[in-house]
Every structure is written in C-alpha cells, then in structure tokens.
Short mmCIF file of C-alpha atoms in Angstrom, two decimals:
data_model
loop_
_atom_site.label_atom_id
_atom_site.label_comp_id
_atom_site.label_asym_id
_atom_site.label_seq_id
_atom_site.Cartn_x
_atom_site.Cartn_y
_atom_site.Cartn_z
CA GLN A 205 8.66 -16.63 5.16
CA VAL A 206 5.29 -15.36 4.24
CA GLN A 207 4.34 -14.23 0.91
CA LEU A 208 2.13 -11.45 0.70
CA VAL A 209 -0.11 -10.83 -2.59
CA GLU A 210 -1.14 -7.59 -3.63
CA SER A 211 -3.35 -6.70 -7.17
CA GLY A 212 -5.33 -3.59 -8.44
CA GLY A 213 -2.23 -1.86 -10.61
CA GLY A 214 -2.67 -0.77 -13.74
CA LEU A 215 -2.47 2.18 -17.50
CA VAL A 216 -5.55 5.30 -15.99
CA GLN A 217 -5.49 8.66 -16.91
CA ALA A 218 -5.20 11.62 -15.17
CA GLY A 219 -8.06 12.38 -12.01
CA GLY A 220 -8.86 8.37 -12.47
CA SER A 221 -9.30 5.62 -9.92
CA LEU A 222 -7.54 2.60 -8.79
CA ARG A 223 -7.99 0.70 -5.77
CA LEU A 224 -5.33 -1.81 -4.27
CA SER A 225 -5.46 -4.47 -2.64
CA CYS A 226 -2.92 -6.52 -0.88
CA ALA A 227 -3.93 -9.82 1.42
CA ALA A 228 -1.38 -12.09 3.94
CA PRO A 229 -1.26 -15.80 4.12
CA GLY A 230 -4.23 -16.34 6.15
CA SER A 231 -2.70 -19.07 8.50
CA ILE A 232 -1.01 -15.70 10.09
CA PHE A 233 -2.80 -14.03 12.57
CA SER A 234 -1.83 -10.06 15.57
CA ILE A 235 -0.77 -8.57 11.89
CA ASP A 236 0.60 -4.98 13.17
CA ASP A 237 1.08 -2.00 10.53
CA MET A 238 0.49 -2.87 7.24
CA GLY A 239 1.57 0.01 4.76
CA TRP A 240 1.71 0.72 1.16
CA TYR A 241 5.41 2.21 -0.04
CA ARG A 242 5.75 2.52 -3.77
CA GLN A 243 9.44 3.96 -5.81
CA ALA A 244 8.57 6.26 -8.94
CA PRO A 245 11.43 5.47 -11.41
CA GLY A 246 15.90 6.77 -10.33
CA LYS A 247 13.93 7.66 -7.59
CA GLN A 248 14.01 5.83 -3.37
CA ARG A 249 11.02 4.03 -1.99
CA GLU A 250 8.93 6.07 0.33
CA LEU A 251 5.79 5.98 2.67
CA VAL A 252 2.10 7.03 0.67
CA ALA A 253 0.11 5.39 3.41
CA ARG A 254 0.49 2.88 6.47
CA ILE A 255 -2.68 1.67 9.14
CA THR A 256 -2.34 0.40 12.33
CA ARG A 257 -4.18 -3.44 13.33
CA GLY A 258 -6.19 -0.56 15.05
CA GLY A 259 -7.46 1.75 12.34
CA ARG A 260 -5.01 4.51 13.10
CA THR A 261 -3.49 6.66 9.79
CA ASN A 262 -0.53 7.72 8.70
CA TYR A 263 -0.12 9.75 4.74
CA ALA A 264 2.26 11.08 3.36
CA ASP A 265 1.63 14.97 1.65
CA TYR A 266 1.43 14.19 -0.82
CA VAL A 267 -1.56 11.80 -1.08
CA LYS A 268 -2.72 13.69 1.28
CA GLY A 269 -7.33 14.07 0.35
CA ARG A 270 -6.89 11.36 -2.68
CA PHE A 271 -6.02 8.14 -1.23
CA THR A 272 -7.53 5.42 1.74
CA ILE A 273 -5.81 3.47 3.52
CA SER A 274 -7.61 0.15 5.24
CA ARG A 275 -7.48 -3.19 6.83
CA ASP A 276 -10.10 -6.01 6.91
CA ASN A 277 -7.80 -8.08 9.91
CA GLY A 278 -10.80 -10.65 9.90
CA LYS A 279 -9.10 -11.18 6.22
CA ASN A 280 -5.47 -10.23 6.77
CA THR A 281 -5.96 -7.84 3.86
CA VAL A 282 -5.34 -3.97 3.70
CA TYR A 283 -6.22 -2.31 1.15
CA LEU A 284 -5.02 2.07 -1.09
CA GLN A 285 -8.30 3.61 -2.84
CA MET A 286 -5.82 6.26 -5.17
CA ASN A 287 -8.21 8.86 -6.06
CA SER A 288 -8.25 12.00 -9.04
CA LEU A 289 -4.47 9.90 -9.67
CA LYS A 290 -0.95 12.84 -11.09
CA PRO A 291 0.87 11.65 -13.60
CA GLU A 292 3.28 12.02 -10.92
CA ASP A 293 1.60 8.58 -8.71
CA THR A 294 3.34 6.31 -11.69
CA ALA A 295 5.58 3.98 -9.61
CA VAL A 296 5.88 0.38 -8.13
CA TYR A 297 3.71 0.02 -5.25
CA TYR A 298 4.90 -2.35 -2.87
CA CYS A 299 2.68 -3.91 0.09
CA ASN A 300 4.21 -3.92 3.38
CA ILE A 301 3.74 -5.53 7.24
CA ASP A 302 4.76 -5.63 10.48
CA TRP A 303 4.58 -8.97 11.73
CA PHE A 304 5.97 -10.46 15.12
CA GLY A 305 9.42 -7.54 14.97
CA ALA A 306 9.41 -8.17 11.07
CA GLY A 307 8.70 -6.57 8.16
CA TYR A 308 7.58 -7.72 4.41
CA TRP A 309 7.11 -6.75 1.48
CA GLY A 310 5.12 -7.67 -1.45
CA GLN A 311 6.20 -8.06 -4.90
CA GLY A 312 5.32 -5.07 -5.97
CA THR A 313 2.58 -3.92 -8.98
CA GLN A 314 2.79 -1.34 -11.09
CA VAL A 315 0.85 2.06 -11.22
CA THR A 316 1.01 3.72 -14.27
CA VAL A 317 -0.71 7.03 -14.64
CA SER A 318 -0.73 9.25 -17.73
CA SER A 319 -1.53 12.81 -19.04
#
C-alpha cells in the first residue's frame, strides 16, 4: 500500500491563496501521472489538475488561470498552488498518483474559502 501524505489545506478568505502538497514515499520510483481532485459536500469527486512525469499539465476549466500544478520528481511530491480562491472552491482536496498501473489516493485535506 502506498501512503500519500497531504498538507496545506485550511481556511482562507475569498481572493486568498493556499498551497497544497502531497508526498509519496521516497522508496517508490517512476511515478507516472500525479494529480489533484476535489469533492464538495453532496457532489461527486472531480478533477482539478493533473501532471505527467514529463511536466505536461491538464486543468479543469474552472481553475484555469488560478491554480498551478507542479511536481518534484526527486521528492515524489506534487503541489497545487491555488490563487484567487472562491467560495465555490470549498471542498476536500485529494491527491492521486498512478504507479505501475494502479491508482493511489491521499486521505484528503479540507479547503474552506469564506466569502
């Protein structure tokens, strides 16, 4: 089992910023895609952004221009810089990685944006 450790969530006012981090164990290697998803109360989990091992990114339309995903392959870590946050960004944010054909999830970190 691969444990992903997420950090960086919290409470922020609308227009503010947060940076999420997700670290995979240093013992694993050659992680393929890494990404962030979110789930708001009463809604399905949805893609926020993904990044390939080579750095190619994909964003949901509702975060384009506000969020930036990046990764450090040497640290097995993926980041999500979230700027210009809106109340509708409030959700639990989950990290996801693809490794040798299997997907792994973090435990989730709460992001709350107040108006």
